[in-house]
Coordinates of C-alpha atoms in Angstrom, one line a residue:
Chain C
X1 CA -34.5 -24.1 6.9
X2 CA -33.6 -20.7 8.3
X3 CA -33.0 -17.8 5.9
X4 CA -29.4 -16.9 5.5
X5 CA -27.5 -13.7 6.2
X6 CA -24.2 -13.8 4.3
X7 CA -21.2 -11.7 5.6
X8 CA -18.2 -11.1 3.4
X9 CA -15.0 -9.5 4.5
X10 CA -11.3 -10.4 3.9
X11 CA -10.4 -9.5 7.5
X12 CA -11.1 -12.3 9.9
X13 CA -11.3 -10.0 12.9
X14 CA -14.1 -8.0 11.2
X15 CA -16.1 -11.1 10.4
X16 CA -15.8 -12.2 14.0
X17 CA -16.9 -8.8 15.3
X18 CA -19.7 -8.7 12.8
X19 CA -20.9 -12.2 13.7
X20 CA -20.9 -11.3 17.4
X21 CA -23.0 -8.2 16.7
X22 CA -25.5 -10.3 14.7
X23 CA -25.8 -13.0 17.4
X24 CA -29.3 -11.8 18.5
X25 CA -30.5 -12.8 15.0
X26 CA -29.2 -16.3 15.3
X27 CA -32.4 -17.8 16.6
X28 CA -34.2 -17.1 13.3
X29 CA -31.4 -16.7 10.8
X30 CA -28.3 -18.6 9.8
X31 CA -25.2 -16.3 9.8
X32 CA -22.7 -17.4 7.2
X33 CA -19.3 -15.8 6.9
X34 CA -16.9 -15.7 3.9
X35 CA -13.5 -14.3 3.4
X36 CA -13.6 -13.4 -0.2
X37 CA -16.0 -12.5 -3.0
X38 CA -15.2 -15.6 -4.9
X39 CA -15.9 -17.8 -1.8
X40 CA -19.1 -15.9 -1.3
X41 CA -20.3 -16.5 -4.9
X42 CA -19.5 -20.2 -4.5
X43 CA -21.6 -20.3 -1.4
X44 CA -24.5 -18.5 -3.1
X45 CA -24.4 -21.1 -5.8
X46 CA -24.6 -23.9 -3.1
X47 CA -27.5 -22.1 -1.4
X48 CA -29.3 -21.7 -4.7
X49 CA -29.0 -25.4 -5.5
X50 CA -30.1 -26.3 -2.0
X51 CA -33.1 -24.0 -2.3
X52 CA -32.0 -21.9 0.6
X53 CA -33.2 -18.3 0.8
X54 CA -30.5 -15.6 1.3
X55 CA -32.2 -12.6 2.8
X56 CA -29.3 -10.3 3.2
X57 CA -25.7 -9.9 2.1
X58 CA -23.4 -7.7 4.2
X59 CA -20.3 -7.0 2.2
X60 CA -17.0 -5.2 2.6
X61 CA -15.7 -3.3 -0.4
X62 CA -11.9 -3.4 -0.5
X63 CA -10.9 -7.1 -0.7
X64 CA -8.2 -8.8 -2.7
X65 CA -9.5 -10.2 -6.0
X66 CA -13.0 -9.1 -6.7
X67 CA -14.1 -6.1 -4.7
X68 CA -17.4 -5.8 -2.9
X69 CA -19.1 -3.4 -5.3
X70 CA -18.2 -5.6 -8.2
X71 CA -19.6 -8.7 -6.6
X72 CA -22.8 -6.9 -5.6
X73 CA -23.2 -5.5 -9.2
X74 CA -22.9 -9.0 -10.6
X75 CA -25.5 -10.2 -8.1
X76 CA -27.8 -7.3 -8.9
X77 CA -28.1 -8.8 -12.4
X78 CA -28.7 -12.3 -11.2
X79 CA -32.4 -13.0 -11.1
X80 CA -32.0 -15.8 -8.6
X81 CA -31.0 -13.3 -5.9
X82 CA -33.4 -10.4 -6.7
X83 CA -35.0 -10.8 -3.3
X84 CA -31.7 -10.6 -1.4
X85 CA -31.0 -7.2 0.2
X86 CA -27.5 -5.8 -0.1
X87 CA -25.7 -3.8 2.6
X88 CA -22.2 -2.4 1.9
X89 CA -20.1 -2.1 5.1
X90 CA -16.9 -0.3 4.4
X91 CA -14.4 2.3 5.4
X92 CA -12.6 2.8 2.2
X93 CA -15.0 3.5 -0.7
X94 CA -14.2 6.4 -2.9
X95 CA -16.8 8.7 -4.2
X96 CA -16.8 6.9 -7.5
X97 CA -17.1 3.5 -5.9
X98 CA -20.1 4.8 -3.9
X99 CA -21.8 6.0 -7.1
X100 CA -21.2 2.7 -8.7
X101 CA -22.5 0.9 -5.6
X102 CA -25.8 2.7 -5.8
X103 CA -26.2 2.7 -9.6
X104 CA -24.9 -0.7 -10.7
X105 CA -24.9 -2.7 -7.5
X106 CA -28.2 -1.2 -6.4
X107 CA -27.2 -1.6 -2.8
X108 CA -30.0 -1.1 -0.3
X109 CA -27.8 0.3 2.4
X110 CA -24.4 1.8 3.1
X111 CA -22.8 1.6 6.5
X112 CA -19.4 3.1 7.3
X113 CA -16.7 1.3 9.3
X114 CA -16.3 1.4 12.2
X115 CA -20.0 0.8 12.8
X116 CA -22.1 1.1 15.9
X117 CA -24.0 -2.1 16.7
X118 CA -27.4 -0.5 17.3
X119 CA -27.1 1.6 14.1
X120 CA -26.2 -1.5 12.1
X121 CA -28.9 -3.6 13.6
X122 CA -31.6 -1.1 12.9
X123 CA -30.6 -1.0 9.2
X124 CA -30.5 -4.8 9.2
X125 CA -33.9 -5.1 10.8
X126 CA -35.4 -2.9 8.1
X127 CA -33.7 -4.8 5.3
X128 CA -34.7 -8.2 6.7
X129 CA -38.3 -7.1 7.1
X130 CA -38.5 -6.1 3.4
X131 CA -36.7 -9.3 2.3
X132 CA -39.0 -11.6 4.4
X133 CA -42.2 -9.8 3.2
X134 CA -41.0 -9.9 -0.5
X135 CA -40.3 -13.6 -0.2
X136 CA -43.8 -14.1 0.9
X137 CA -42.7 -15.7 4.2
X138 CA -44.8 -15.3 7.4
X139 CA -43.3 -12.3 9.0
X140 CA -44.7 -13.2 12.4
X141 CA -42.3 -16.2 12.5
X142 CA -39.4 -13.8 12.5
X143 CA -40.4 -11.6 15.3
X144 CA -38.8 -9.9 17.2
X145 CA -36.4 -9.2 14.3
X146 CA -39.0 -7.5 12.1
X147 CA -39.6 -3.8 11.9
X148 CA -43.2 -3.3 12.9
X149 CA -43.6 0.1 11.2
X150 CA -42.6 -1.3 7.9
X151 CA -44.8 -4.3 8.2
X152 CA -47.8 -2.1 8.9
X153 CA -46.9 0.3 6.1
X154 CA -46.7 -2.5 3.6
X155 CA -49.9 -4.1 4.8
X156 CA -51.6 -0.8 4.3
X157 CA -50.3 -0.4 0.8
X158 CA -51.5 -3.8 -0.1
X159 CA -55.1 -2.8 0.3
Chain W
X1 CA 8.8 49.3 -56.4
X2 CA 7.6 46.1 -58.0
X3 CA 9.8 44.3 -60.4
X4 CA 9.0 42.2 -63.4
X5 CA 8.3 39.1 -61.2
X6 CA 5.9 40.9 -59.0
X7 CA 8.4 41.1 -56.1
X8 CA 8.7 44.1 -53.9
X9 CA 12.1 45.5 -53.8
X10 CA 13.6 48.4 -51.8
X11 CA 14.7 51.3 -53.8
X12 CA 18.1 50.8 -52.1
X13 CA 20.0 47.5 -52.2
X14 CA 18.9 45.0 -49.7
X15 CA 22.3 44.0 -48.4
X16 CA 21.7 43.9 -44.6
X17 CA 24.0 45.5 -42.0
X18 CA 26.3 42.8 -40.7
X19 CA 27.9 42.6 -37.3
X20 CA 31.2 42.6 -38.9
X21 CA 30.5 45.9 -40.7
X22 CA 29.4 47.4 -37.3
X23 CA 32.6 46.2 -35.7
X24 CA 34.8 47.6 -38.4
X25 CA 33.0 50.9 -38.6
X26 CA 32.2 51.7 -35.0
X27 CA 34.3 49.5 -32.8
X28 CA 37.8 49.6 -34.2
X29 CA 39.0 52.8 -32.5
X30 CA 41.9 51.8 -30.2
X31 CA 41.2 54.8 -28.0
X32 CA 37.7 53.4 -27.3
X33 CA 38.7 50.0 -25.9
X34 CA 38.6 48.9 -22.3
X35 CA 40.5 46.0 -20.8
X36 CA 38.9 44.1 -17.9
X37 CA 40.3 41.5 -15.5
X38 CA 38.2 38.8 -14.0
X39 CA 35.8 40.4 -11.6
X40 CA 36.2 44.0 -12.9
X41 CA 32.8 45.7 -13.1
X42 CA 31.9 47.3 -16.4
X43 CA 29.0 49.2 -14.9
X44 CA 26.5 48.9 -12.0
X45 CA 22.8 48.4 -12.3
X46 CA 21.0 51.7 -12.2
X47 CA 24.0 53.8 -12.8
X48 CA 24.2 56.0 -15.9
X49 CA 25.6 54.4 -19.0
X50 CA 25.9 56.4 -22.2
X51 CA 28.0 53.9 -24.0
X52 CA 27.2 50.9 -26.3
X53 CA 29.8 48.1 -25.9
X54 CA 31.0 45.4 -28.2
X55 CA 32.9 42.5 -26.8
X56 CA 36.1 41.9 -28.7
X57 CA 37.3 39.0 -26.6
X58 CA 36.6 37.4 -23.2
X59 CA 33.2 37.0 -21.4
X60 CA 30.8 39.3 -19.5
X61 CA 27.8 38.5 -17.3
X62 CA 25.0 40.7 -16.3
X63 CA 23.1 40.3 -12.9
X64 CA 20.0 41.9 -11.6
X65 CA 19.3 42.2 -7.9
X66 CA 16.1 41.1 -6.3
X67 CA 14.5 42.9 -3.4
X68 CA 15.5 40.2 -1.0
X69 CA 19.1 40.6 -1.8
X70 CA 19.4 37.6 -4.1
X71 CA 20.5 38.2 -7.7
X72 CA 19.9 36.4 -10.9
X73 CA 21.8 36.3 -14.2
X74 CA 20.2 38.1 -17.1
X75 CA 22.8 37.5 -19.7
X76 CA 26.2 36.0 -20.5
X77 CA 28.0 37.2 -23.6
X78 CA 31.2 36.7 -25.3
X79 CA 33.1 38.0 -28.4
X80 CA 31.0 39.4 -31.2
X81 CA 28.1 40.4 -28.9
X82 CA 26.8 43.8 -27.7
X83 CA 26.3 45.1 -24.2
X84 CA 24.2 48.0 -23.3
X85 CA 21.9 48.0 -26.4
X86 CA 18.8 48.6 -24.3
X87 CA 20.0 51.6 -22.3
X88 CA 21.6 53.1 -25.4
X89 CA 18.7 52.9 -27.8
X90 CA 15.8 53.4 -25.3
X91 CA 17.4 56.7 -24.5
X92 CA 17.3 56.0 -20.8
X93 CA 21.1 55.6 -20.6
X94 CA 20.5 53.8 -17.3
X95 CA 22.2 50.4 -16.9
X96 CA 19.6 47.6 -16.5
X97 CA 22.0 45.2 -14.8
X98 CA 25.4 45.0 -13.1
X99 CA 27.9 43.8 -15.7
X100 CA 31.3 42.3 -14.9
X101 CA 34.0 40.2 -16.5
X102 CA 34.3 36.5 -15.7
X103 CA 37.3 36.1 -18.1
X104 CA 40.0 38.6 -19.1
X105 CA 38.0 40.7 -21.5
X106 CA 38.4 43.5 -24.0
X107 CA 35.5 45.6 -25.0
X108 CA 35.2 48.5 -27.5
X109 CA 32.5 51.2 -27.2
X110 CA 30.8 54.1 -28.9
X111 CA 29.4 57.1 -27.1
X112 CA 25.9 58.3 -27.5
X113 CA 27.4 61.3 -29.4
X114 CA 28.7 58.9 -32.1
X115 CA 27.9 60.1 -35.6
X116 CA 26.3 57.6 -37.9
X117 CA 28.3 56.1 -40.8
X118 CA 26.8 55.6 -44.2
X119 CA 25.2 52.3 -45.2
X120 CA 22.9 51.8 -48.2
X121 CA 20.1 50.0 -46.4
X122 CA 20.2 51.7 -43.1
X123 CA 20.5 55.5 -42.6
X124 CA 20.3 55.9 -38.8
X125 CA 22.3 54.3 -36.0
X126 CA 19.1 52.7 -34.8
X127 CA 18.3 51.2 -38.2
X128 CA 21.8 49.8 -38.4
X129 CA 21.7 48.2 -35.0
X130 CA 18.0 47.2 -35.2
X131 CA 18.7 43.5 -36.0
X132 CA 21.2 43.3 -33.1
X133 CA 18.6 45.0 -30.8
X134 CA 15.9 42.5 -31.8
X135 CA 18.2 39.5 -31.3
X136 CA 19.1 40.9 -27.9
X137 CA 15.5 41.3 -26.9
X138 CA 14.8 37.7 -27.9
X139 CA 17.7 36.5 -26.0
X140 CA 16.8 38.4 -22.9
X141 CA 13.3 37.1 -23.0
X142 CA 14.5 33.5 -23.2
X143 CA 16.8 34.1 -20.2
X144 CA 13.9 35.5 -18.2
X145 CA 11.8 32.5 -19.1
X146 CA 14.5 30.1 -18.1
X147 CA 14.8 31.8 -14.7
X148 CA 11.0 31.8 -14.3
X149 CA 10.9 28.0 -15.1
X150 CA 13.6 27.2 -12.6
X151 CA 12.0 29.3 -9.9
X152 CA 8.8 27.5 -10.6
X153 CA 10.5 24.1 -10.3
X154 CA 12.2 25.1 -7.1
X155 CA 9.0 26.3 -5.6
X156 CA 7.2 23.0 -6.4
X157 CA 10.1 21.0 -4.9
X158 CA 9.9 23.1 -1.8
X159 CA 6.2 22.7 -1.5
X160 CA 6.6 18.9 -1.9
X161 CA 9.3 18.8 0.7
X162 CA 7.3 20.9 3.1
X163 CA 4.3 18.8 2.5
X164 CA 6.3 15.7 3.3
X165 CA 7.9 17.4 6.3
X166 CA 4.6 18.6 7.7
X167 CA 2.9 15.3 7.1
X168 CA 5.7 13.6 8.9
X169 CA 5.3 16.1 11.7
X170 CA 1.6 15.6 11.8
X171 CA 2.0 11.8 11.8
X172 CA 4.6 12.0 14.5
X173 CA 2.3 14.3 16.6
X174 CA -0.6 11.9 16.3
X175 CA 1.7 9.0 17.1
X176 CA 2.8 10.8 20.2
X177 CA -0.7 11.4 21.3
X178 CA -1.6 7.8 20.7
X179 CA 1.5 6.4 22.3
X180 CA 0.3 6.5 25.9
X181 CA -3.1 5.2 25.1
X182 CA -1.7 2.4 23.1
X183 CA 0.8 1.5 25.7
X184 CA -2.0 1.2 28.2
X185 CA -4.0 -1.1 25.9
X186 CA -1.0 -3.2 25.2
X187 CA -0.1 -3.6 28.9
X188 CA -3.7 -4.1 29.9
X189 CA -4.0 -6.9 27.3
X190 CA -1.0 -8.6 28.7
X191 CA -2.1 -8.2 32.3
X192 CA -5.6 -9.5 31.5
X193 CA -4.0 -12.5 29.8
X194 CA -2.1 -13.4 32.9
X195 CA -4.8 -12.7 35.4
X196 CA -7.5 -14.6 33.6
X197 CA -5.1 -17.5 33.1
X198 CA -4.8 -17.6 36.9
X199 CA -8.6 -17.4 37.4
X200 CA -9.1 -20.3 34.9
X201 CA -7.0 -22.6 37.2
X202 CA -10.2 -23.2 39.2
X203 CA -12.0 -24.7 36.2
X204 CA -12.1 -28.4 35.2
X205 CA -9.1 -29.6 33.2
X206 CA -11.1 -29.8 30.0
X207 CA -12.3 -26.3 30.3
X208 CA -8.8 -25.1 31.1
X209 CA -7.7 -26.8 27.9
X210 CA -10.3 -24.9 25.9
X211 CA -9.0 -21.6 27.3
X212 CA -5.4 -22.6 26.7
X213 CA -6.1 -23.4 23.0
X214 CA -7.9 -20.1 22.5
X215 CA -5.2 -18.0 24.1
X216 CA -2.3 -19.9 22.4
X217 CA -3.4 -20.2 18.8
X218 CA -6.3 -17.7 18.5
X219 CA -8.6 -18.2 15.6
X220 CA -6.6 -19.9 12.8
X221 CA -9.3 -21.5 10.7
X222 CA -10.6 -19.7 7.6
X223 CA -14.4 -19.5 7.1
X224 CA -14.3 -22.4 4.6
X225 CA -12.2 -24.5 6.9
X226 CA -14.6 -23.8 9.7
X227 CA -17.5 -24.9 7.6
X228 CA -15.8 -28.2 6.7
X229 CA -15.1 -28.8 10.4
X230 CA -18.7 -28.1 11.3
X231 CA -19.8 -30.6 8.6
X232 CA -17.4 -33.1 10.1
X233 CA -18.8 -32.6 13.6
X234 CA -22.3 -33.1 12.3
X235 CA -21.5 -36.3 10.5
X236 CA -19.0 -37.9 12.9
X237 CA -20.4 -36.8 16.2
X238 CA -24.0 -36.3 15.3
X239 CA -23.9 -32.7 16.6
X240 CA -26.7 -30.4 15.8
X241 CA -26.0 -27.7 13.2
X242 CA -26.0 -24.8 15.6
X243 CA -23.4 -26.2 18.0
X244 CA -21.4 -27.7 15.1
X245 CA -21.1 -24.2 13.5
X246 CA -19.9 -22.8 16.8
X247 CA -17.3 -25.5 17.5
X248 CA -16.3 -25.6 13.8
X249 CA -14.9 -22.1 14.2
X250 CA -12.6 -23.0 17.0
X251 CA -9.2 -24.7 17.0
X252 CA -10.4 -27.2 19.5
X253 CA -9.5 -30.8 18.7
X254 CA -12.4 -33.1 17.7
X255 CA -11.4 -35.3 20.6
X256 CA -12.0 -32.5 23.1
X257 CA -15.3 -31.7 21.4
X258 CA -16.3 -35.3 21.7
X259 CA -15.6 -35.3 25.5
X260 CA -17.5 -32.0 25.9
X261 CA -20.5 -33.5 24.2
X262 CA -20.6 -36.3 26.8
X263 CA -20.9 -33.8 29.6
X264 CA -19.3 -34.6 33.0
X265 CA -20.3 -35.3 36.6
X266 CA -21.2 -31.7 37.3
X267 CA -22.7 -30.4 34.2
X268 CA -25.0 -31.4 31.4
X269 CA -23.5 -31.6 27.9
X270 CA -25.2 -28.4 26.8
X271 CA -24.0 -26.4 29.8
X272 CA -20.5 -27.8 29.5
X273 CA -20.3 -27.1 25.8
X274 CA -21.4 -23.5 26.4
X275 CA -18.9 -23.0 29.1
X276 CA -16.2 -24.5 26.9
X277 CA -17.1 -22.2 24.0
X278 CA -17.1 -19.2 26.3
X279 CA -13.7 -20.1 27.7
X280 CA -12.3 -20.7 24.3
X281 CA -13.8 -17.4 23.1
X282 CA -12.3 -15.5 26.0
X283 CA -8.9 -17.0 25.3
X284 CA -9.1 -16.3 21.6
X285 CA -10.3 -12.7 22.2
X286 CA -7.4 -12.0 24.6
X287 CA -5.0 -13.4 21.9
X288 CA -6.5 -11.2 19.2
X289 CA -6.5 -8.2 21.5
X290 CA -2.8 -8.7 22.2
X291 CA -2.0 -9.0 18.5
X292 CA -4.0 -5.8 17.8
X293 CA -2.3 -3.9 20.6
X294 CA 1.1 -5.0 19.3
X295 CA 0.2 -4.0 15.8
X296 CA -0.9 -0.6 17.1
X297 CA 2.3 -0.2 19.0
X298 CA 4.3 -0.9 15.9
X299 CA 2.3 1.6 13.8
X300 CA 3.0 4.3 16.5
X301 CA 6.7 3.4 16.7
X302 CA 7.2 3.4 13.0
X303 CA 5.3 6.7 12.5
X304 CA 7.4 8.3 15.2
X305 CA 10.4 7.5 13.0
X306 CA 9.1 10.1 10.6
X307 CA 9.3 12.9 13.1
X308 CA 12.4 12.0 15.1
X309 CA 16.0 12.0 14.1
X310 CA 17.5 9.5 16.5
X311 CA 16.3 6.3 18.2
X312 CA 17.6 4.2 21.0
X313 CA 19.5 1.1 20.2
X314 CA 19.9 -1.8 22.5
X315 CA 22.6 -4.5 22.5
X316 CA 22.1 -8.2 22.4
X317 CA 19.2 -8.1 20.0
X318 CA 18.3 -11.0 17.7
X319 CA 17.8 -10.1 14.0
X320 CA 15.9 -13.4 13.6
X321 CA 13.3 -12.2 16.2
X322 CA 12.8 -9.0 14.4
X323 CA 12.2 -10.8 11.2
X324 CA 9.7 -13.1 12.9
X325 CA 8.0 -10.1 14.4
X326 CA 7.6 -8.7 10.9
X327 CA 6.2 -11.9 9.7
X328 CA 3.7 -11.9 12.5
X329 CA 2.6 -8.3 11.7
X330 CA 2.0 -9.3 8.1
X331 CA 0.4 -12.7 8.9
X332 CA -2.9 -11.6 7.4
X333 CA -1.4 -10.4 4.1
X334 CA 0.9 -13.5 4.0
X335 CA -1.9 -16.0 4.1
X336 CA -1.9 -16.4 0.4
X337 CA 1.9 -16.7 0.1
X338 CA 4.4 -19.4 1.0
X339 CA 7.1 -18.1 3.3
X340 CA 10.4 -20.1 3.6
X341 CA 13.0 -19.0 6.2
X342 CA 16.5 -20.0 6.5
X343 CA 18.3 -18.6 9.6
X344 CA 21.9 -19.4 10.4
X345 CA 22.8 -18.8 14.0
X346 CA 24.1 -15.3 14.2
X347 CA 25.5 -13.3 17.0
X348 CA 23.2 -10.7 18.6
X349 CA 23.6 -7.2 17.4
X350 CA 23.1 -3.7 18.7
X351 CA 20.1 -2.1 17.1
X352 CA 16.7 -0.6 17.5
X353 CA 14.3 -3.5 17.1
X354 CA 11.4 -1.3 16.0
X355 CA 13.5 0.1 13.1
X356 CA 14.6 -3.4 12.1
X357 CA 11.0 -4.6 12.0
X358 CA 10.1 -1.6 9.9
X359 CA 12.7 -2.5 7.3
X360 CA 11.6 -6.2 7.0
X361 CA 7.9 -5.3 7.0
X362 CA 8.4 -2.9 4.1
X363 CA 10.4 -5.3 2.0
X364 CA 8.3 -8.3 2.7
X365 CA 5.1 -6.4 2.2
X366 CA 6.2 -5.2 -1.2
X367 CA 7.2 -8.7 -2.2
X368 CA 3.8 -10.1 -1.0
X369 CA 1.9 -7.4 -2.8
X370 CA 3.8 -8.0 -6.0
X371 CA 3.1 -11.7 -5.8
X372 CA -0.6 -11.4 -5.0
X373 CA -1.4 -8.6 -7.4
X374 CA 0.2 -10.4 -10.4
X375 CA -1.3 -13.7 -9.4
X376 CA 2.1 -15.4 -9.5
X377 CA 1.6 -19.2 -9.5
X378 CA 3.1 -20.9 -6.4
X379 CA 3.9 -17.5 -4.8
X380 CA 6.9 -17.8 -2.5
X381 CA 9.1 -15.6 -0.4
X382 CA 12.4 -16.8 0.8
X383 CA 14.1 -15.1 3.8
X384 CA 17.7 -15.8 4.6
X385 CA 19.9 -14.5 7.3
X386 CA 23.6 -14.9 7.8
X387 CA 26.7 -13.1 8.9
X388 CA 30.4 -12.7 8.6
X389 CA 33.0 -11.0 10.8
X390 CA 31.9 -7.5 10.2
X391 CA 28.3 -7.6 8.8
X392 CA 24.9 -9.2 9.1
X393 CA 23.1 -10.0 5.9
X394 CA 19.4 -10.5 5.3
X395 CA 18.0 -11.4 1.9
X396 CA 14.4 -11.4 0.9
X397 CA 13.5 -13.0 -2.4
X398 CA 10.3 -13.5 -4.2
X399 CA 9.4 -15.3 -7.4
X400 CA 7.2 -12.5 -8.8
X401 CA 7.5 -10.8 -12.2
X402 CA 10.2 -8.4 -11.0
X403 CA 10.8 -4.7 -10.9
X404 CA 11.3 -2.9 -14.3
X405 CA 14.8 -1.5 -14.7
X406 CA 13.8 2.1 -14.8
X407 CA 11.8 1.8 -11.7
X408 CA 14.7 0.0 -9.9
X409 CA 16.6 3.3 -10.0
X410 CA 13.9 5.4 -8.3
X411 CA 12.5 2.8 -6.0
X412 CA 14.3 4.1 -3.0
X413 CA 13.1 7.7 -3.6
X414 CA 10.6 9.1 -1.2
X415 CA 7.1 9.2 -2.6
X416 CA 4.2 10.5 -0.7
X417 CA 1.5 8.8 -2.6
X418 CA 1.4 5.1 -2.0
X419 CA -0.4 2.4 -3.8
X420 CA -3.9 2.0 -2.6
X421 CA -5.8 4.7 -0.8
X422 CA -3.9 7.3 1.1
X423 CA -1.0 6.6 3.3
X424 CA -0.8 3.2 4.9
X425 CA 0.9 3.8 8.1
X426 CA 2.9 1.3 10.0
X427 CA 2.9 -1.4 7.4
X428 CA 5.3 0.1 4.9
X429 CA 6.4 3.6 5.0
X430 CA 8.3 3.2 1.9
X431 CA 11.7 1.9 0.9
X432 CA 13.2 5.4 1.3
X433 CA 12.7 5.1 5.1
X434 CA 14.2 1.6 4.9
X435 CA 17.2 3.0 3.1
X436 CA 17.5 5.8 5.7
X437 CA 17.4 3.3 8.5
X438 CA 19.9 1.0 7.0
X439 CA 22.2 3.8 6.2
X440 CA 22.1 4.9 9.8
X441 CA 23.6 1.5 10.6
X442 CA 26.4 2.0 8.1
X443 CA 24.7 -0.6 5.9
X444 CA 23.1 -0.7 2.5
X445 CA 20.2 -2.2 0.7
X446 CA 20.9 -3.7 -2.7
X447 CA 18.4 -4.9 -5.3
X448 CA 18.6 -7.5 -8.0
X449 CA 15.5 -8.1 -10.0
X450 CA 14.5 -10.0 -13.0
X451 CA 11.4 -12.0 -14.1
X452 CA 10.9 -14.7 -11.6
X453 CA 13.4 -13.5 -9.0
X454 CA 13.6 -10.3 -7.1
X455 CA 16.1 -10.2 -4.2
X456 CA 16.6 -7.4 -1.7
X457 CA 19.7 -7.8 0.3
X458 CA 20.3 -5.8 3.4
X459 CA 23.7 -5.5 4.9
X460 CA 24.2 -4.1 8.4
X461 CA 27.5 -3.5 10.0
X462 CA 27.9 -5.2 13.4

């Protein structure tokens, strides 16, 4: 089964735009969208029980109910998803929120809205490469979505 | 000297000088009494004044002039109080303020040549008047502080008002700049909708239907609903996951999807399905573009209200349509709330539809936020609209926890800082704007709120 990229945003329009930008990845990854943190957490439970690997979560911050940083902080402490990379995609995070995002949620990347597709995709490529390598999967299977430089760097460090 | 109880005592008796003693001794000479009518000036600021005055009856006020021509009051005194203590005892003999009577007044005075009368505990004029001088200094200091505090408050209010005014101007300026661009986007979106609808006429009926569904209902399924539909397509139609996910997101009927799966005379199923998805996608995107353009238009319109003082009204407008427009603008926020409307057929009125929409959006959005943030069970908003011979009425009720009494009084006051982060333009510029708009229609907004029921009623005269 394909590794999953989970997108979370309460605005449907944003999810649609994001999914369209991620379309090139659809041959090797399953893109899953969710409109709230609680829905996303339920999905993650399902994925875990099905043994599916979630490589990346792309999360908005300001959402009704649980906000993005809080959700990612909870996940940071959940050993089952330690291999999952976390990208915060938001236009409305305060300075304090950002500090919390880095320190408690241990996000791997922060992208401001509105985002540029190629900018976002290069970040995603980087994060997916790390996630795939960490999970011990065969990176070659996921070409051309892997970042070659990172692959080489990590191979070198292994020896 | 120190007495038997270890207390320090003056060699003289410690009976203090009383004001009554001063009055009797120094201010009882009938030849040294002045009578003032209202408005009569006792002395002018800066002029020479060698006299010390005691008010027998009436009231005097003292004013000091600022450089800019304004004046502020430094004292207000009545019977039993002294005037001119400072100039008299400092030796300057220059009046520190302009003093005049605001009631018919009689004052007695002594000249600076006055000889001192005997008193056991005070031997010089200065010693005798010292308590009065100190009290006077304390009083003056308090007056100055009062003036300073009021000035401070006035300045802060002015800054606040200016801030609001300049923010309003800034916003109106931005809106003006955007107006043309947004008008173009809006019209282009409409034009494209029409033109592409014509182009699609050449396609097969089933593909035309996919386009029609997209352009009419847009994307109405939530992500979880889409997943359920995809699962249904996999189990009922045996679709592969990839296609099922794609079709699951659409509003297309399962029947249509079934027919697409079969292909047709000209195309293989895969090709047909991809075409169908593309046509649905184009329709849906046009729909969402039109909504976004309309939203932007409303933001611009409402923000321009901040900068302008008048707005055009047209006749024959339907209040019901303005309410429906407001509901459409808020459709994202209202997803989690039940909305029940009850419209009685009412006559069209003359109004500016943009302004009307603004008012409903504000009130409905507040109701919605109150319900969602307090997690009210079965959150519901009721909107009713009716009229009589002279007025149109709209009531918006929610079953949330209500607005506390003390907040109800100030809820229509302008407040620059809004709830979340920064100003949220367009969707809610505050109830103060609503009140202003409604007032311009000779109407009023009333509020009744208690736990479980909050009702805003807007009355507009026809």
